[in-house]
Amino acid sequence: MKPYFILTIFLIFKTAYGDIGNLDSRQGNIYPTKNTNISMSREYVYITLKENEINVYAKFWMYNNDKKSREKVGFPADSNCGLNSSLEISNFWCKVNSQKIKVKTKTIKKKIVSRTFKRPWYYWEMDFAANDTTIVEVGYTGYWGEDGFSPTLYFTYLIGTGNTWADSIGYGKIIFDHTNYLSTNFVTKCYYELSPDWDSRRFFQKISRPGINVQYNENTTIYSFQNYLPKKDEMLSISFIDYNSAYIDKFKEYITSLLKCQKQTKEQLYDMKNEILARKGYIFQNEKLLNEYLNKSWYKPKKNICIEDLSLGEFKFYCILAELEKLSKQKF
């Protein structure tokens, strides 16, 4: 997995992108440019999170308020790491008004000071009818990124390329569906920053962005916005505690502080502990608990599964949760 640095040198993760962007062509290259006649009136993105891969489906309603035009449209295909990089998403496809079209790949070169960086894009040419809406659909497979300084996994969706179109995005909804991965109890809803000497961390509640609403359900995390103009590199992301890490016990203090910041209740800790077993197919002896999981679509009970079947990381995290669960509500 190729790490890269973003915002601060202690956050390391891959990014799977993002909204379609308008492109121009000069000197045999392509790059994003502003379109003043075509706007993104609506976008709908459905991201299905799985343990080993992530499937993304996105649909865009593009309105042309001028005469008919033919435009280059592109989709960033890498991690935007600022370094020379290769394609990091796969199985990319595109449809225009329900018709599948041919997609090409091209590298955008960008010079920063004395260095030239390369960034791959998928791109295609398409017609926009005069004073009409054109529907663009894309789909691809992405992969998890990881934070090198905490036991967390990330997936990020870039909405910043949406600002290459005219006006604000009329309405947008980005759904992260983690039904077949983990429940919202495992979603990290706080961020941390290191002290200047890097010896300690402080946790803070994530600050909501004006204009963007986030909703946490049991199996989905949903971002929505209306008449919103994203910043150039603006992203929406989701991250989870990676309890499969064999070094999870090294982050006990981190996990404790995180769950405390998120005001995780004893009931939620209890649910997290049971979910680790349920995801393996463990058959609970408690009838009420068993029936609760039998009503979940992802639960696949398996005979002869016991706690010894957990991986080393899973077992260590289970023990951390069990220890935290024993603490009184006041102490935790």
Coordinates of N, CA, C and O in Angstrom, one line a residue, residues 10-145:
F10 N 1.2 13.6 9.9 CA 0.9 12.4 10.7 C -0.4 11.8 10.2 O -0.9 10.9 10.9
L11 N -1.0 12.2 9.1 CA -2.1 11.5 8.6 C -1.7 10.8 7.3 O -1.3 11.5 6.3
I12 N -1.8 9.5 7.2 CA -1.3 8.8 6.0 C -2.4 7.9 5.5 O -2.8 7.0 6.2
F13 N -2.9 8.2 4.3 CA -4.0 7.3 3.8 C -4.2 7.4 2.3 O -3.8 8.4 1.8
K14 N -4.7 6.4 1.7 CA -5.1 6.5 0.3 C -6.4 7.2 0.2 O -7.2 7.2 1.1
T15 N -6.7 7.8 -1.0 CA -7.9 8.4 -1.2 C -8.5 7.9 -2.5 O -7.9 7.8 -3.5
A16 N -9.8 7.5 -2.5 CA -10.5 7.0 -3.7 C -11.4 8.2 -4.1 O -12.2 8.7 -3.3
Y17 N -11.2 8.6 -5.3 CA -11.9 9.8 -5.8 C -13.0 9.4 -6.7 O -13.1 8.3 -7.2
G18 N -14.0 10.3 -6.9 CA -14.4 11.6 -6.5 C -15.4 12.0 -7.6 O -15.8 11.3 -8.5
D19 N -15.8 13.3 -7.5 CA -16.7 13.8 -8.5 C -16.1 14.0 -9.9 O -14.9 14.2 -10.0
I20 N -16.9 14.0 -11.0 CA -16.3 14.2 -12.3 C -15.9 15.6 -12.4 O -16.5 16.5 -11.8
G21 N -14.9 15.9 -13.2 CA -14.4 17.3 -13.4 C -14.4 17.6 -14.9 O -14.2 16.8 -15.7
N22 N -14.5 18.9 -15.2 CA -14.4 19.4 -16.5 C -12.9 19.5 -16.9 O -12.1 20.0 -16.1
L23 N -12.5 19.1 -18.1 CA -11.2 19.1 -18.5 C -10.9 20.0 -19.8 O -11.8 20.1 -20.6
D24 N -9.7 20.5 -19.9 CA -9.3 21.2 -21.1 C -8.1 20.5 -21.6 O -7.5 19.7 -20.9
S25 N -7.7 20.8 -22.8 CA -6.5 20.1 -23.4 C -5.6 21.1 -24.1 O -6.0 21.9 -24.9
R26 N -4.3 21.1 -23.7 CA -3.3 21.9 -24.2 C -2.0 21.1 -24.2 O -1.7 20.4 -23.3
Q27 N -1.2 21.3 -25.3 CA 0.1 20.7 -25.5 C 0.1 19.2 -25.2 O 0.9 18.6 -24.6
G28 N -1.0 18.5 -25.7 CA -1.1 17.1 -25.6 C -1.4 16.6 -24.2 O -1.3 15.4 -23.9
N29 N -1.8 17.5 -23.3 CA -2.1 17.1 -21.9 C -3.5 17.5 -21.6 O -4.2 18.2 -22.3
I30 N -4.1 17.0 -20.5 CA -5.4 17.4 -20.0 C -5.3 17.8 -18.6 O -4.4 17.4 -17.8
Y31 N -6.1 18.7 -18.2 CA -6.1 19.2 -16.8 C -7.5 19.8 -16.5 O -8.2 20.2 -17.4
P32 N -7.9 19.9 -15.2 CA -9.1 20.5 -14.9 C -9.2 21.9 -15.2 O -8.2 22.7 -15.0
T33 N -10.3 22.4 -15.7 CA -10.5 23.8 -15.9 C -12.0 24.2 -15.6 O -12.8 23.3 -15.6
K34 N -12.3 25.4 -15.4 CA -13.6 25.9 -15.1 C -14.5 25.9 -16.3 O -14.1 26.4 -17.3
N35 N -15.7 25.3 -16.2 CA -16.7 25.4 -17.2 C -17.8 26.4 -16.8 O -18.3 26.3 -15.7
T36 N -18.1 27.4 -17.5 CA -19.0 28.5 -17.1 C -20.5 28.3 -17.6 O -21.4 29.1 -17.2
N37 N -20.7 27.2 -18.4 CA -22.1 27.0 -18.9 C -22.8 25.8 -18.4 O -24.0 25.7 -18.4
I38 N -22.0 24.8 -17.9 CA -22.6 23.5 -17.5 C -22.5 23.4 -16.0 O -21.4 23.6 -15.4
S39 N -23.6 23.1 -15.3 CA -23.6 23.0 -13.9 C -24.0 21.6 -13.4 O -24.7 20.9 -14.2
M40 N -23.6 21.2 -12.2 CA -24.0 19.9 -11.6 C -25.2 20.2 -10.8 O -25.1 20.7 -9.6
S41 N -26.4 19.9 -11.3 CA -27.6 20.2 -10.6 C -27.8 19.2 -9.4 O -28.5 19.6 -8.5
R42 N -27.3 18.0 -9.6 CA -27.5 17.0 -8.6 C -26.5 15.9 -8.7 O -26.0 15.6 -9.8
E43 N -26.2 15.3 -7.5 CA -25.3 14.2 -7.5 C -25.7 13.2 -6.5 O -26.2 13.6 -5.4
Y44 N -25.6 11.9 -6.8 CA -26.0 10.8 -5.9 C -24.8 9.8 -5.9 O -24.5 9.3 -7.0
V45 N -24.3 9.5 -4.7 CA -23.1 8.6 -4.7 C -23.4 7.5 -3.6 O -23.8 7.8 -2.5
Y46 N -23.3 6.3 -4.0 CA -23.5 5.2 -3.1 C -22.2 4.3 -3.0 O -21.8 3.8 -4.0
I47 N -21.6 4.3 -1.8 CA -20.4 3.6 -1.6 C -20.6 2.4 -0.7 O -21.0 2.6 0.4
T48 N -20.3 1.2 -1.2 CA -20.5 0.0 -0.5 C -19.1 -0.5 0.1 O -18.2 -0.8 -0.7
L49 N -19.0 -0.4 1.4 CA -17.7 -0.8 2.0 C -17.7 -2.3 2.4 O -18.6 -2.8 3.0
K50 N -16.6 -2.9 2.0 CA -16.4 -4.3 2.3 C -15.0 -4.5 3.0 O -14.2 -3.5 2.9
E51 N -14.7 -5.6 3.5 CA -13.5 -5.8 4.2 C -12.3 -5.6 3.2 O -11.3 -5.0 3.6
N52 N -12.3 -6.1 2.0 CA -11.1 -6.1 1.1 C -11.3 -5.2 -0.1 O -10.3 -5.0 -0.8
E53 N -12.4 -4.6 -0.3 CA -12.6 -3.7 -1.4 C -13.8 -2.8 -1.2 O -14.6 -3.1 -0.3
I54 N -13.9 -1.8 -2.0 CA -15.0 -0.8 -1.8 C -15.6 -0.5 -3.2 O -14.8 -0.2 -4.1
N55 N -16.9 -0.6 -3.4 CA -17.5 -0.4 -4.6 C -18.2 0.9 -4.6 O -19.0 1.2 -3.7
V56 N -18.0 1.7 -5.7 CA -18.5 3.1 -5.7 C -19.4 3.2 -7.0 O -19.0 2.8 -8.1
Y57 N -20.6 3.7 -6.8 CA -21.5 4.1 -7.9 C -21.9 5.6 -7.7 O -22.3 6.0 -6.6
A58 N -21.7 6.3 -8.8 CA -22.1 7.8 -8.7 C -22.9 8.2 -9.9 O -22.6 7.7 -11.0
K59 N -23.8 9.1 -9.7 CA -24.7 9.5 -10.7 C -24.8 11.1 -10.6 O -25.0 11.6 -9.6
F60 N -24.6 11.7 -11.8 CA -24.6 13.2 -11.8 C -25.6 13.7 -12.9 O -25.6 13.2 -14.0
W61 N -26.3 14.7 -12.5 CA -27.2 15.4 -13.4 C -26.6 16.7 -13.8 O -26.4 17.6 -13.0
M62 N -26.2 16.8 -15.1 CA -25.5 18.0 -15.6 C -26.4 18.8 -16.5 O -26.9 18.3 -17.5
Y63 N -26.6 20.1 -16.1 CA -27.4 21.0 -16.9 C -26.6 22.0 -17.7 O -25.8 22.7 -17.2
N64 N -26.9 22.0 -19.0 CA -26.2 23.0 -19.9 C -27.1 24.1 -20.2 O -28.2 24.0 -20.8
N65 N -26.8 25.3 -19.8 CA -27.6 26.5 -20.0 C -27.3 27.3 -21.3 O -27.8 28.4 -21.5
D66 N -26.5 26.7 -22.1 CA -26.1 27.4 -23.3 C -26.3 26.4 -24.5 O -27.0 25.4 -24.4
K67 N -25.7 26.8 -25.7 CA -25.8 26.0 -26.9 C -25.1 24.6 -26.7 O -24.3 24.4 -25.8
K68 N -25.4 23.7 -27.6 CA -24.8 22.3 -27.6 C -23.3 22.5 -27.6 O -22.7 23.2 -28.4
S69 N -22.7 21.6 -26.8 CA -21.2 21.7 -26.8 C -20.6 20.3 -26.5 O -21.3 19.4 -26.0
R70 N -19.4 20.1 -27.0 CA -18.7 18.8 -26.7 C -17.6 19.1 -25.8 O -16.7 20.0 -26.0
E71 N -17.5 18.3 -24.7 CA -16.5 18.6 -23.7 C -15.7 17.4 -23.3 O -16.2 16.3 -23.4
K72 N -14.5 17.6 -22.8 CA -13.7 16.6 -22.2 C -14.1 16.5 -20.7 O -14.1 17.5 -20.0
V73 N -14.4 15.3 -20.2 CA -14.8 15.1 -18.8 C -13.8 14.1 -18.2 O -13.5 13.1 -18.9
G74 N -13.4 14.3 -17.0 CA -12.4 13.4 -16.4 C -12.8 13.0 -15.0 O -13.6 13.6 -14.3
F75 N -12.1 12.0 -14.6 CA -12.2 11.5 -13.2 C -10.9 11.1 -12.7 O -10.1 10.3 -13.3
P76 N -10.5 11.7 -11.6 CA -9.1 11.4 -11.0 C -9.0 10.0 -10.6 O -9.9 9.5 -9.9
A77 N -7.9 9.4 -11.0 CA -7.9 7.9 -10.8 C -6.8 7.5 -9.8 O -6.5 6.3 -9.6
D78 N -6.2 8.4 -9.1 CA -5.2 8.1 -8.1 C -5.4 8.7 -6.8 O -6.5 9.1 -6.5
S79 N -4.4 8.7 -5.9 CA -4.6 9.1 -4.5 C -4.3 10.6 -4.4 O -4.4 11.1 -3.2
N80 N -4.0 11.3 -5.5 CA -3.7 12.7 -5.4 C -2.6 13.0 -4.3 O -2.7 13.9 -3.5
C81 N -1.6 12.2 -4.3 CA -0.6 12.3 -3.3 C 0.4 13.3 -3.5 O 1.3 13.6 -2.7
G82 N 0.4 13.9 -4.7 CA 1.4 14.9 -5.0 C 2.7 14.3 -5.5 O 3.7 15.1 -5.8
L83 N 2.8 13.0 -5.6 CA 4.0 12.3 -6.1 C 3.6 11.6 -7.4 O 2.4 11.5 -7.7
N84 N 4.6 11.1 -8.1 CA 4.3 10.4 -9.3 C 3.5 9.1 -8.8 O 4.0 8.4 -7.9
S85 N 2.4 8.8 -9.4 CA 1.6 7.7 -8.9 C 0.9 7.0 -10.1 O 0.8 7.4 -11.2
S86 N 0.4 5.8 -9.8 CA -0.2 5.0 -10.8 C -1.7 4.9 -10.5 O -2.2 5.4 -9.5
L87 N -2.5 4.2 -11.4 CA -3.9 4.1 -11.1 C -4.1 3.3 -9.9 O -3.5 2.2 -9.7
E88 N -5.0 3.8 -9.0 CA -5.2 3.1 -7.8 C -6.7 2.7 -7.6 O -7.1 2.3 -6.5
I89 N -7.5 2.9 -8.6 CA -8.9 2.3 -8.6 C -9.0 1.4 -9.8 O -8.2 1.5 -10.8
S90 N -9.9 0.5 -9.8 CA -10.0 -0.5 -10.9 C -11.5 -0.6 -11.3 O -12.4 -0.1 -10.6
N91 N -11.7 -1.4 -12.4 CA -13.0 -1.7 -12.9 C -13.8 -0.4 -13.2 O -15.0 -0.4 -13.0
F92 N -13.2 0.7 -13.7 CA -13.9 1.9 -13.9 C -14.7 1.8 -15.2 O -14.3 1.3 -16.2
W93 N -15.9 2.4 -15.1 CA -16.8 2.4 -16.3 C -17.6 3.7 -16.2 O -17.7 4.4 -15.2
C94 N -18.2 4.1 -17.4 CA -18.9 5.3 -17.4 C -20.1 5.2 -18.4 O -20.0 4.5 -19.5
K95 N -21.2 5.8 -18.1 CA -22.4 5.8 -19.0 C -22.9 7.3 -19.1 O -22.8 8.0 -18.1
V96 N -23.3 7.6 -20.3 CA -23.9 8.9 -20.6 C -25.3 8.7 -21.1 O -25.5 8.0 -22.1
N97 N -26.3 9.2 -20.4 CA -27.7 8.9 -20.7 C -27.9 7.4 -20.9 O -28.5 7.0 -21.9
S98 N -27.4 6.6 -20.0 CA -27.6 5.2 -19.9 C -26.8 4.4 -21.0 O -26.9 3.2 -21.1
Q99 N -26.0 5.1 -21.8 CA -25.2 4.4 -22.8 C -23.8 4.4 -22.4 O -23.2 5.4 -22.1
K100 N -23.2 3.1 -22.4 CA -21.8 3.0 -21.9 C -20.9 3.6 -23.0 O -21.1 3.4 -24.2
I101 N -19.9 4.3 -22.6 CA -19.0 5.0 -23.5 C -17.5 4.5 -23.2 O -17.2 4.0 -22.2
K102 N -16.7 4.8 -24.2 CA -15.3 4.4 -24.1 C -14.5 5.4 -23.3 O -14.7 6.6 -23.4
V103 N -13.8 4.9 -22.3 CA -13.0 5.7 -21.4 C -11.5 5.5 -21.7 O -11.0 4.4 -21.9
K104 N -10.8 6.6 -21.7 CA -9.3 6.6 -21.9 C -8.6 7.0 -20.6 O -9.2 7.5 -19.7
T105 N -7.3 6.8 -20.6 CA -6.5 7.2 -19.5 C -5.5 8.2 -20.0 O -4.9 8.1 -21.1
K106 N -5.2 9.2 -19.2 CA -4.2 10.2 -19.5 C -3.5 10.7 -18.2 O -4.2 10.8 -17.2
T107 N -2.3 11.1 -18.3 CA -1.6 11.6 -17.2 C -1.5 13.1 -17.3 O -1.1 13.7 -18.3
I108 N -1.9 13.8 -16.2 CA -1.8 15.2 -16.1 C -0.4 15.5 -15.4 O -0.1 15.0 -14.4
K109 N 0.3 16.4 -16.1 CA 1.6 16.8 -15.5 C 1.4 18.2 -14.9 O 0.8 19.1 -15.5
K110 N 1.9 18.4 -13.7 CA 1.8 19.6 -13.0 C 3.2 20.0 -12.4 O 3.8 19.2 -11.6
K111 N 3.7 21.2 -12.7 CA 5.0 21.6 -12.2 C 4.8 22.4 -10.9 O 4.1 23.4 -10.9
I112 N 5.5 22.0 -9.8 CA 5.5 22.7 -8.6 C 6.9 23.0 -8.2 O 7.7 22.2 -8.0
V113 N 7.2 24.3 -8.3 CA 8.5 24.9 -8.1 C 9.4 24.2 -9.2 O 9.2 24.5 -10.3
S114 N 10.4 23.4 -8.8 CA 11.3 22.8 -9.8 C 11.0 21.4 -10.2 O 11.6 20.8 -11.0
R115 N 9.9 20.8 -9.6 CA 9.6 19.4 -9.8 C 8.3 19.3 -10.6 O 7.4 20.1 -10.5
T116 N 8.2 18.3 -11.4 CA 7.0 18.0 -12.2 C 6.4 16.7 -11.7 O 7.0 15.7 -11.6
F117 N 5.1 16.8 -11.3 CA 4.4 15.7 -10.8 C 3.4 15.1 -11.8 O 2.9 15.9 -12.6
K118 N 3.2 13.8 -11.7 CA 2.3 13.2 -12.7 C 1.0 12.6 -11.9 O 1.2 12.1 -10.9
R119 N -0.1 12.8 -12.5 CA -1.3 12.3 -11.9 C -2.2 11.7 -13.0 O -2.6 12.4 -14.0
P120 N -2.6 10.4 -12.9 CA -3.4 9.8 -13.9 C -4.9 10.1 -13.8 O -5.4 10.3 -12.7
W121 N -5.6 10.2 -14.9 CA -7.0 10.5 -15.0 C -7.7 9.5 -15.9 O -7.1 9.2 -16.9
Y122 N -8.9 9.2 -15.7 CA -9.8 8.6 -16.7 C -10.4 9.8 -17.4 O -10.8 10.7 -16.7
Y123 N -10.7 9.7 -18.7 CA -11.3 10.8 -19.3 C -12.1 10.3 -20.6 O -11.8 9.2 -21.1
W124 N -13.0 11.1 -21.0 CA -13.8 10.8 -22.2 C -14.4 12.1 -22.7 O -14.4 13.1 -22.1
E125 N -14.9 12.1 -24.0 CA -15.5 13.2 -24.6 C -17.0 12.9 -24.7 O -17.4 11.8 -25.0
M126 N -17.8 13.9 -24.5 CA -19.3 13.7 -24.5 C -20.0 15.0 -24.9 O -19.4 16.1 -24.8
D127 N -21.2 14.9 -25.4 CA -22.0 16.0 -25.9 C -22.9 16.4 -24.8 O -23.5 15.6 -24.1
F128 N -23.1 17.7 -24.6 CA -24.1 18.3 -23.7 C -25.2 19.0 -24.6 O -24.8 20.0 -25.3
A129 N -26.4 18.5 -24.6 CA -27.4 19.2 -25.4 C -27.7 20.6 -24.9 O -27.6 20.8 -23.7
A130 N -28.2 21.4 -25.8 CA -28.5 22.8 -25.4 C -29.7 22.9 -24.4 O -30.7 22.2 -24.6
N131 N -29.6 23.6 -23.4 CA -30.6 23.9 -22.4 C -31.3 22.6 -22.0 O -32.5 22.5 -21.9
D132 N -30.5 21.6 -21.6 CA -31.0 20.3 -21.3 C -30.1 19.6 -20.2 O -29.0 20.1 -20.0
T133 N -30.6 18.6 -19.6 CA -29.9 17.8 -18.6 C -29.3 16.6 -19.2 O -30.0 15.8 -19.8
T134 N -28.0 16.3 -18.9 CA -27.4 15.1 -19.3 C -27.0 14.3 -18.1 O -26.5 14.9 -17.1
I135 N -27.3 13.0 -18.1 CA -27.0 12.2 -16.9 C -25.7 11.4 -17.1 O -25.6 10.7 -18.1
V136 N -24.8 11.5 -16.2 CA -23.5 10.8 -16.3 C -23.5 9.8 -15.1 O -23.7 10.2 -13.9
E137 N -23.1 8.6 -15.3 CA -23.0 7.6 -14.3 C -21.5 7.0 -14.4 O -21.0 6.7 -15.5
V138 N -20.9 6.8 -13.2 CA -19.6 6.1 -13.2 C -19.6 5.1 -12.1 O -20.4 5.2 -11.1
G139 N -18.8 4.1 -12.2 CA -18.6 3.1 -11.1 C -17.2 2.6 -11.1 O -16.5 2.7 -12.2
Y140 N -16.7 2.2 -10.0 CA -15.3 1.7 -9.9 C -15.1 0.9 -8.6 O -16.0 1.0 -7.7
T141 N -14.0 0.3 -8.5 CA -13.6 -0.4 -7.2 C -12.4 0.3 -6.6 O -11.5 0.6 -7.3
G142 N -12.6 0.7 -5.3 CA -11.5 1.3 -4.6 C -11.0 0.5 -3.5 O -11.6 -0.6 -3.2
Y143 N -10.1 1.0 -2.7 CA -9.5 0.2 -1.6 C -9.2 1.0 -0.4 O -9.2 2.2 -0.5
W144 N -9.1 0.3 0.7 CA -8.9 1.0 2.0 C -7.5 1.7 2.0 O -6.5 1.2 1.5
G145 N -7.4 2.8 2.8 CA -6.2 3.4 3.1 C -6.0 3.3 4.6 O -6.9 3.0 5.3

